[in-house]
């Protein structure tokens, strides 16, 4: 009996080994990694939350044969015991069935497949602005951020730009303006990765 | 000078490990892994895409040599969230009842049917047992690796593995007995 079970288990495992992803799935992933995605207010080192549903939904509509997009929830507790078995239904999965992270209040229009050059240029502008700020030149930083906003009003780094702008405004003595931007960011995402630092910069800013 | 602590993952991605190079190497393995954890074929592609997107965003957190561990850990958490949200039973493709484990050794197996049966039997395991069972028996992970991925003690991995093996073998036996009784 044991030998028979061992053989059956081995056959089952061997069968699983022959299952493989559909053709084109790997290429689809590479294509997604190539195409920049909409900005996320939670896109920070050590604090990742999945991109807003809108961008994913748009990407899904661009790939009509792909299954419904998955908007994955923020980390949750261990799953509870599975519910009672029901009649198997065709697997369906709607994005709206899952909790989503709250969208940013500024509601930037989603960016759809910006070219590589655009991504590099946007990155260069933000890096240049940050470099100016690190060198103590808040005015130059603000000027560069202004160029970014003018050219990429719905760019990939709009949230990062706002955060760097807060630092730059503080550095040039415009703390009131900085606090206004901070309030807007916190209003859109009170629990975001940058929330703690904003609260430390502007005590009592709430929420 | 003013500190600029806001450097985002997206900005740093230009200088990071090229996650795209990991796709050809690990895509099939991650896909199989999430399928074995209970994610349906219809959703596996999206889950795997999210795994690599997470890796892309967090590439600077991936230590050289730990790419596999990172991807499998991410895949485990991603699949677990999905399965917690959806009913596991509705993700299991229907399997014809005559799926056979070839009680007749000379009978040729239908590979696809056997594969579907394997998924069904795995899906019948409790989530907490299926995951370590899949990781150890099918993915070849060590108990320490499984403990790290699941964030549970090694001893817990051991006990769940034992229970999972017993449960899985019992289900295999019941399936064979059921088929044998119908003949």
Coordinates of C-alpha atoms in Angstrom, one line a residue:
Chain A
X1 CA 0.0 0.0 0.0
X2 CA 2.8 2.4 1.0
X3 CA 4.7 1.6 -2.2
X4 CA 1.6 2.1 -4.3
X5 CA 1.0 5.4 -2.7
X6 CA 4.6 6.5 -3.1
X7 CA 4.3 5.7 -6.8
X8 CA 1.1 7.6 -7.2
X9 CA 2.5 10.6 -5.4
X10 CA 5.6 10.4 -7.6
X11 CA 3.4 10.3 -10.7
X12 CA 1.4 13.3 -9.5
X13 CA 4.5 15.3 -8.9
X14 CA 6.0 14.4 -12.2
X15 CA 2.8 15.5 -13.9
X16 CA 3.1 18.9 -12.2
X17 CA 6.6 19.3 -13.5
X18 CA 5.2 19.2 -17.1
X19 CA 2.8 22.1 -16.5
X20 CA 4.2 25.3 -17.9
X21 CA 3.2 28.9 -18.3
X22 CA 1.5 29.8 -21.6
X23 CA 3.5 31.1 -24.5
X24 CA 4.0 34.8 -24.5
X25 CA 3.7 35.2 -20.7
X26 CA 7.4 35.8 -20.2
X27 CA 7.4 38.4 -23.0
X28 CA 4.4 40.1 -21.5
X29 CA 6.2 40.5 -18.2
X30 CA 9.3 41.9 -19.9
X31 CA 7.0 44.4 -21.8
X32 CA 5.5 45.5 -18.5
X33 CA 8.9 46.1 -17.0
X34 CA 9.9 48.1 -20.0
X35 CA 6.8 50.4 -19.8
X36 CA 6.9 52.9 -17.0
X37 CA 3.9 52.8 -14.8
X38 CA 1.7 55.6 -13.3
X39 CA 3.3 57.3 -10.3
X40 CA 2.4 56.0 -6.8
X41 CA 2.5 58.2 -3.7
X42 CA 3.8 55.2 -1.8
X43 CA 6.8 54.5 -4.1
X44 CA 9.6 54.8 -1.6
X45 CA 12.5 52.7 -0.6
X46 CA 11.3 50.3 2.0
X47 CA 7.7 51.2 1.6
X48 CA 6.1 49.6 -1.4
X49 CA 2.4 49.5 -2.1
X50 CA 1.0 48.3 -5.4
X51 CA 0.2 50.9 -8.1
X52 CA -3.2 52.4 -8.3
X53 CA -5.9 50.3 -10.0
X54 CA -6.4 52.8 -12.8
X55 CA -3.0 52.3 -14.3
X56 CA -3.3 48.5 -14.0
X57 CA -6.8 48.6 -15.5
X58 CA -5.6 50.7 -18.4
X59 CA -2.7 48.3 -19.0
X60 CA -5.2 45.5 -18.9
X61 CA -7.4 47.1 -21.5
X62 CA -4.3 47.4 -23.7
X63 CA -3.9 43.7 -23.5
X64 CA -7.4 42.4 -24.3
X65 CA -6.6 38.8 -24.0
X66 CA -5.1 39.0 -20.5
X67 CA -7.2 38.0 -17.6
X68 CA -8.6 40.6 -15.2
X69 CA -6.0 42.6 -13.5
X70 CA -5.2 41.9 -9.9
X71 CA -5.1 44.8 -7.6
X72 CA -3.4 43.3 -4.6
X73 CA -4.3 44.5 -1.2
X74 CA -1.8 45.9 1.3
X75 CA -0.4 43.4 3.7
X76 CA -3.1 41.6 5.6
X77 CA -3.1 39.2 8.5
X78 CA -2.8 35.5 8.1
X79 CA -5.7 34.1 6.1
X80 CA -8.6 32.6 8.1
X81 CA -9.7 29.0 7.6
X82 CA -11.2 28.4 4.2
X83 CA -15.0 28.8 3.9
X84 CA -17.2 25.8 3.3
X85 CA -16.7 24.1 -0.1
X86 CA -19.1 25.3 -2.8
X87 CA -19.9 24.2 -6.3
X88 CA -17.0 25.1 -8.4
X89 CA -17.7 28.1 -10.6
X90 CA -15.6 29.4 -13.5
X91 CA -12.8 31.3 -11.9
X92 CA -13.6 35.0 -12.0
X93 CA -11.8 37.8 -10.5
X94 CA -12.8 41.4 -10.6
X95 CA -10.4 44.2 -9.7
X96 CA -13.1 46.0 -7.8
X97 CA -13.5 42.9 -5.5
X98 CA -10.2 43.6 -3.9
X99 CA -9.5 46.5 -1.5
X100 CA -7.3 49.1 -3.2
X101 CA -5.0 51.7 -1.8
X102 CA -6.7 55.1 -1.8
X103 CA -5.9 57.1 -4.9
X104 CA -3.9 60.2 -4.6
X105 CA -6.0 63.3 -4.1
X106 CA -4.3 65.1 -7.0
X107 CA -5.5 62.3 -9.2
X108 CA -2.8 62.5 -11.8
X109 CA -3.8 61.2 -15.1
X110 CA -2.3 57.7 -15.7
X111 CA 0.8 57.5 -17.8
X112 CA 0.5 55.0 -20.5
X113 CA 3.7 53.5 -21.9
X114 CA 6.0 56.6 -21.8
X115 CA 9.0 56.0 -24.1
X116 CA 12.3 55.1 -22.5
X117 CA 13.8 58.5 -23.4
X118 CA 11.0 60.2 -21.4
X119 CA 11.7 58.0 -18.4
X120 CA 15.4 58.8 -18.5
X121 CA 14.8 62.5 -19.0
X122 CA 12.3 62.7 -16.1
X123 CA 14.7 60.8 -13.9
X124 CA 17.6 63.1 -14.9
X125 CA 15.5 66.2 -14.0
X126 CA 14.6 64.8 -10.6
X127 CA 18.2 63.7 -9.9
X128 CA 19.4 67.2 -11.0
X129 CA 17.0 68.9 -8.7
X130 CA 18.0 66.7 -5.8
X131 CA 21.7 67.3 -6.5
X132 CA 21.1 71.1 -6.4
X133 CA 19.4 70.7 -3.1
X134 CA 22.1 68.6 -1.7
X135 CA 24.6 71.3 -2.8
X136 CA 22.5 73.9 -0.8
X137 CA 21.1 75.6 -3.9
X138 CA 17.4 75.4 -3.1
X139 CA 16.5 78.0 -5.8
X140 CA 18.2 76.0 -8.5
X141 CA 16.4 72.9 -7.2
X142 CA 13.0 74.7 -7.4
X143 CA 13.8 75.9 -10.9
X144 CA 14.5 72.4 -12.1
X145 CA 11.4 71.0 -10.4
X146 CA 9.5 73.7 -12.2
X147 CA 10.9 72.6 -15.5
X148 CA 9.8 69.1 -14.7
X149 CA 6.3 70.1 -13.9
X150 CA 6.0 72.1 -17.1
X151 CA 7.2 69.3 -19.3
X152 CA 5.7 66.4 -17.4
X153 CA 2.6 67.6 -15.5
X154 CA 1.5 63.9 -15.2
X155 CA 4.9 62.4 -15.1
X156 CA 6.2 59.4 -13.3
X157 CA 7.8 61.3 -10.5
X158 CA 5.2 63.9 -9.6
X159 CA 5.0 62.7 -6.0
X160 CA 8.8 62.6 -5.7
X161 CA 8.9 66.0 -7.1
X162 CA 6.5 67.3 -4.6
X163 CA 8.5 65.8 -1.8
X164 CA 11.8 67.3 -3.0
X165 CA 10.0 70.6 -3.4
X166 CA 9.0 70.5 0.2
X167 CA 12.6 70.2 1.2
X168 CA 13.6 72.9 -1.2
X169 CA 11.0 75.3 -0.1
X170 CA 12.0 74.8 3.5
X171 CA 15.6 75.5 2.6
X172 CA 14.8 78.8 1.0
X173 CA 12.6 79.9 3.9
X174 CA 9.2 79.3 2.3
X175 CA 8.0 76.9 5.0
X176 CA 4.3 77.9 4.6
X177 CA 4.3 76.8 1.0
X178 CA 6.1 73.7 1.9
X179 CA 3.5 72.9 4.6
X180 CA 0.7 73.4 2.1
X181 CA 2.1 70.7 -0.1
X182 CA 2.8 68.5 2.8
X183 CA -0.9 68.8 3.9
X184 CA -2.0 67.8 0.4
X185 CA 0.2 64.8 0.4
X186 CA -0.9 63.6 3.8
X187 CA -4.6 64.2 2.9
X188 CA -4.2 61.8 0.0
X189 CA -2.3 59.2 1.9
X190 CA -2.2 59.7 5.7
X191 CA -0.4 56.4 6.2
X192 CA 2.1 56.7 3.4
X193 CA 5.8 55.9 3.7
X194 CA 6.7 59.6 3.9
X195 CA 4.0 60.4 6.5
X196 CA 6.2 60.1 9.5
X197 CA 8.9 62.5 8.1
X198 CA 6.3 65.0 7.1
X199 CA 4.8 65.0 10.6
X200 CA 8.3 65.5 12.0
X201 CA 8.9 68.4 9.6
X202 CA 5.6 69.9 10.4
X203 CA 4.4 68.9 13.9
X204 CA 0.7 69.0 14.3
X205 CA 0.0 69.0 10.6
X206 CA -2.4 66.1 10.9
X207 CA -4.0 63.8 9.9
Chain B
X1 CA 23.2 71.3 2.8
X2 CA 19.7 69.8 2.9
X3 CA 19.2 66.1 3.1
X4 CA 17.0 64.6 0.5
X5 CA 15.6 61.4 1.9
X6 CA 12.9 61.0 -0.6
X7 CA 14.8 59.0 -3.2
X8 CA 12.2 56.7 -4.6
X9 CA 12.6 53.2 -5.8
X10 CA 11.6 54.3 -9.3
X11 CA 14.5 56.8 -9.4
X12 CA 17.0 54.3 -8.1
X13 CA 15.8 51.7 -10.5
X14 CA 18.1 53.0 -13.3
X15 CA 21.1 52.0 -11.2
X16 CA 19.9 48.7 -9.8
X17 CA 20.2 45.1 -10.6
X18 CA 18.5 44.4 -13.9
X19 CA 15.4 42.5 -12.8
X20 CA 14.6 41.9 -16.4
X21 CA 17.4 39.5 -16.6
X22 CA 15.8 37.4 -13.9
X23 CA 12.6 36.9 -15.9
X24 CA 13.9 34.3 -18.3
X25 CA 15.6 32.5 -15.5
X26 CA 12.8 32.4 -13.0
X27 CA 9.5 33.0 -14.8
X28 CA 8.5 29.4 -15.3
X29 CA 9.6 28.4 -11.8
X30 CA 7.6 31.2 -10.2
X31 CA 4.6 30.4 -12.4
X32 CA 4.7 26.8 -11.4
X33 CA 5.1 27.7 -7.7
X34 CA 2.1 30.0 -7.6
X35 CA 0.0 27.4 -9.4
X36 CA 1.0 24.8 -6.9
X37 CA 0.1 27.1 -4.1
X38 CA -3.4 27.2 -5.4
X39 CA -3.6 30.1 -7.8
X40 CA -5.7 29.3 -10.9
X41 CA -4.2 29.3 -14.4
X42 CA -6.5 32.2 -15.2
X43 CA -4.8 34.3 -12.5
X44 CA -1.3 32.9 -12.4
X45 CA 0.0 35.2 -15.1
X46 CA -1.1 38.3 -13.3
X47 CA 0.3 37.1 -10.0
X48 CA 3.6 36.3 -11.6
X49 CA 3.7 39.7 -13.3
X50 CA 3.1 41.4 -9.9
X51 CA 6.0 39.4 -8.4
X52 CA 8.4 40.7 -11.0
X53 CA 7.0 44.2 -10.7
X54 CA 7.7 44.1 -7.0
X55 CA 11.2 42.8 -7.7
X56 CA 11.6 45.6 -10.2
X57 CA 10.6 48.3 -7.7
X58 CA 12.7 46.8 -4.9
X59 CA 15.7 45.7 -6.9
X60 CA 18.1 47.5 -4.5
X61 CA 16.8 45.3 -1.7
X62 CA 17.8 42.2 -3.5
X63 CA 21.2 41.0 -2.4
X64 CA 23.3 39.3 -5.1
X65 CA 22.8 35.6 -4.8
X66 CA 19.4 35.9 -3.1
X67 CA 17.3 36.6 -6.1
X68 CA 15.6 33.2 -6.0
X69 CA 14.8 33.6 -2.3
X70 CA 13.4 37.1 -2.9
X71 CA 11.2 36.0 -5.8
X72 CA 9.8 33.0 -4.1
X73 CA 9.1 34.9 -0.9
X74 CA 7.3 37.6 -2.9
X75 CA 5.4 35.0 -4.8
X76 CA 4.4 33.2 -1.6
X77 CA 3.1 36.4 0.0
X78 CA 1.4 37.5 -3.2
X79 CA -0.4 34.2 -3.7
X80 CA -1.3 34.0 -0.1
X81 CA -3.1 37.4 -0.2
X82 CA -4.9 36.4 -3.4
X83 CA -6.0 33.1 -1.9
X84 CA -7.1 34.8 1.3
X85 CA -9.3 37.1 -0.7
X86 CA -10.8 34.6 -3.1
X87 CA -12.3 31.3 -2.3
X88 CA -9.7 28.6 -3.0
X89 CA -12.3 26.2 -4.1
X90 CA -13.5 28.4 -7.0
X91 CA -10.0 28.6 -8.4
X92 CA -9.6 24.9 -8.9
X93 CA -10.4 23.9 -12.4
X94 CA -13.0 21.2 -12.6
X95 CA -11.4 17.8 -12.9
X96 CA -13.2 14.9 -14.4
X97 CA -14.1 12.4 -11.8
X98 CA -12.5 9.6 -13.8
X99 CA -9.1 11.2 -13.3
X100 CA -7.0 8.2 -12.7
X101 CA -3.8 7.4 -10.9
X102 CA -3.4 4.4 -13.2
X103 CA -4.2 1.6 -10.8
X104 CA -3.3 -0.5 -13.8
X105 CA 0.5 0.0 -14.1
X106 CA 0.3 -0.8 -17.8
X107 CA -2.2 1.9 -18.5
X108 CA -0.9 5.1 -20.2
X109 CA -1.5 8.2 -18.1
X110 CA -3.1 11.3 -19.5
X111 CA -0.5 13.8 -18.4
X112 CA -2.8 16.8 -18.4
X113 CA -5.5 15.0 -16.5
X114 CA -3.0 13.7 -13.9
X115 CA -1.7 17.3 -13.6
X116 CA -5.1 18.6 -12.9
X117 CA -5.7 15.9 -10.4
X118 CA -2.5 16.9 -8.6
X119 CA -3.6 20.5 -8.4
X120 CA -6.9 19.4 -7.1
X121 CA -5.4 17.3 -4.4
X122 CA -3.0 20.0 -3.4
X123 CA -5.8 22.5 -3.3
X124 CA -7.7 20.3 -0.8
X125 CA -4.9 20.8 1.7
X126 CA -5.2 23.6 4.2
X127 CA -3.3 26.7 3.1
X128 CA -1.0 26.5 6.0
X129 CA 0.0 22.9 5.1
X130 CA 0.0 23.2 1.3
X131 CA 2.6 25.9 1.3
X132 CA 5.4 24.1 3.2
X133 CA 4.5 20.9 1.4
X134 CA 4.8 22.5 -2.0
X135 CA 8.0 24.3 -1.1
X136 CA 9.7 21.2 0.3
X137 CA 8.4 18.4 -1.9
X138 CA 8.1 20.2 -5.2
X139 CA 10.4 23.3 -5.0
X140 CA 13.2 21.6 -3.2
X141 CA 13.5 24.2 -0.5
X142 CA 15.2 23.5 2.8
X143 CA 13.2 23.8 6.0
X144 CA 15.2 26.8 6.9
X145 CA 14.4 28.5 3.6
X146 CA 10.7 27.7 4.1
X147 CA 10.8 29.1 7.6
X148 CA 12.3 32.3 6.2
X149 CA 9.7 32.6 3.4
X150 CA 6.8 31.9 5.7
X151 CA 8.2 33.7 8.6
X152 CA 7.5 30.8 11.0
X153 CA 9.9 28.8 13.2
X154 CA 11.7 25.8 11.6
X155 CA 10.0 23.5 14.1
X156 CA 6.6 24.7 12.9
X157 CA 7.7 24.0 9.3
X158 CA 8.6 20.5 10.3
X159 CA 5.3 19.8 12.0
X160 CA 3.2 21.2 9.2
X161 CA 5.2 19.2 6.7
X162 CA 4.5 16.0 8.5
X163 CA 0.8 16.7 8.7
X164 CA 0.8 17.8 5.0
X165 CA 2.4 14.6 3.9
X166 CA 0.0 12.5 5.9
X167 CA -3.0 14.5 4.6
X168 CA -1.8 14.4 1.0
X169 CA -1.1 10.7 1.0
X170 CA -4.5 10.0 2.6
X171 CA -6.2 12.0 -0.1
X172 CA -4.3 10.1 -2.8
X173 CA -5.3 6.8 -1.2
X174 CA -8.9 7.9 -1.0
X175 CA -8.9 8.9 -4.6
X176 CA -7.5 5.5 -5.6
X177 CA -9.9 3.7 -3.4
X178 CA -12.9 5.6 -4.8
X179 CA -11.8 4.8 -8.4
X180 CA -11.2 1.2 -7.5
X181 CA -14.6 0.9 -5.9
X182 CA -16.2 2.2 -9.1
X183 CA -14.7 -0.3 -11.3

